[in-house]
Coordinates of C-alpha atoms in Angstrom, one line a residue:
M1 CA 13.7 -8.7 -6.1
C2 CA 15.8 -6.3 -4.1
S3 CA 14.4 -3.4 -2.0
S4 CA 15.4 -0.9 -4.7
D5 CA 12.9 -2.6 -7.0
L6 CA 10.1 -2.0 -4.5
L7 CA 8.2 1.0 -3.1
D8 CA 6.3 1.8 0.1
I9 CA 3.3 3.9 -0.5
V10 CA 2.3 6.1 2.4
W11 CA -1.3 7.3 2.2
I12 CA -1.9 10.6 4.0
A13 CA -5.3 12.1 4.9
S14 CA -6.3 15.8 4.7
N15 CA -5.7 16.0 8.5
C16 CA -2.0 15.2 7.8
R17 CA -2.2 11.7 9.4
V18 CA -1.1 8.4 7.8
V19 CA -4.2 6.4 7.0
D20 CA -2.5 3.4 5.4
V21 CA 0.9 2.1 4.2
S22 CA 1.2 -0.2 1.2
E23 CA 4.6 -1.9 1.7
N24 CA 7.0 -3.4 -0.8
V25 CA 4.9 -2.7 -3.9
P26 CA 6.9 -3.8 -7.0
F27 CA 7.6 -1.5 -9.9
P28 CA 5.3 -2.2 -12.8
D29 CA 6.6 -4.5 -15.6
P30 CA 6.8 -2.3 -18.7
A31 CA 5.5 -5.3 -20.8
I32 CA 2.2 -5.3 -19.0
P33 CA -0.5 -3.2 -20.6
M34 CA -1.8 -0.3 -18.4
A35 CA -5.2 -1.8 -18.2
D36 CA -3.8 -5.0 -16.7
L37 CA -1.6 -3.4 -14.0
P38 CA -2.6 -3.9 -10.4
R39 CA -4.3 -0.9 -8.7
Y40 CA -3.4 0.1 -5.1
S41 CA -5.6 2.1 -2.8
P42 CA -5.7 2.9 0.9
E43 CA -8.1 1.3 3.4
S44 CA -9.3 4.8 4.4
R45 CA -9.7 8.0 2.4
A46 CA -6.4 9.8 1.5
K47 CA -5.6 13.1 0.0
Y48 CA -1.8 12.8 -0.4
V49 CA 0.6 10.0 -1.3
L50 CA 4.3 9.6 -0.4
E51 CA 6.3 7.0 -2.3
I52 CA 9.5 5.9 -0.6
N53 CA 11.9 3.0 -1.1
G54 CA 10.6 -0.4 -0.2
G55 CA 11.2 -1.2 3.4
E56 CA 11.7 2.4 4.5
A57 CA 8.3 2.7 6.2
V58 CA 9.2 -0.1 8.6
D59 CA 12.7 1.2 9.1
L60 CA 11.3 4.7 9.9
G61 CA 8.5 3.2 12.1
L62 CA 5.8 4.9 10.0
G63 CA 2.3 3.7 10.7
I64 CA -1.3 4.5 10.7
G65 CA -2.2 7.5 12.8
D66 CA 1.3 9.1 12.5
Q67 CA 1.3 12.9 12.0
V68 CA 3.0 14.1 8.8
E69 CA 4.7 17.4 8.3
F70 CA 5.7 18.7 4.9
L71 CA 9.2 20.2 4.7
G72 CA 11.3 22.1 2.2
G73 CA 9.6 23.8 -0.7
I74 CA 6.2 22.5 0.2
A75 CA 6.3 23.4 3.9
G76 CA 3.1 25.0 5.0
L77 CA 1.5 25.0 1.5
Y78 CA -1.0 22.2 2.1
G79 CA -1.7 22.4 5.8
C80 CA 0.7 19.7 6.8

């Protein structure tokens, strides 16, 4: 499986800090029924989720406690 077949899920709290990162999550197999797909959730409560290419969180040095700032069209809309 190559990194383009994987996602990193960055879980972000309402205070705009990273609370967890699920690394290298595989894309779901379309043959698996929805009820049987694995579920992913953060270790701590999160309000926002950012999905990026698998391996990018490590490459960018993203980790728990990092501050997040929303940019572009959503800059300032959600407090981050």
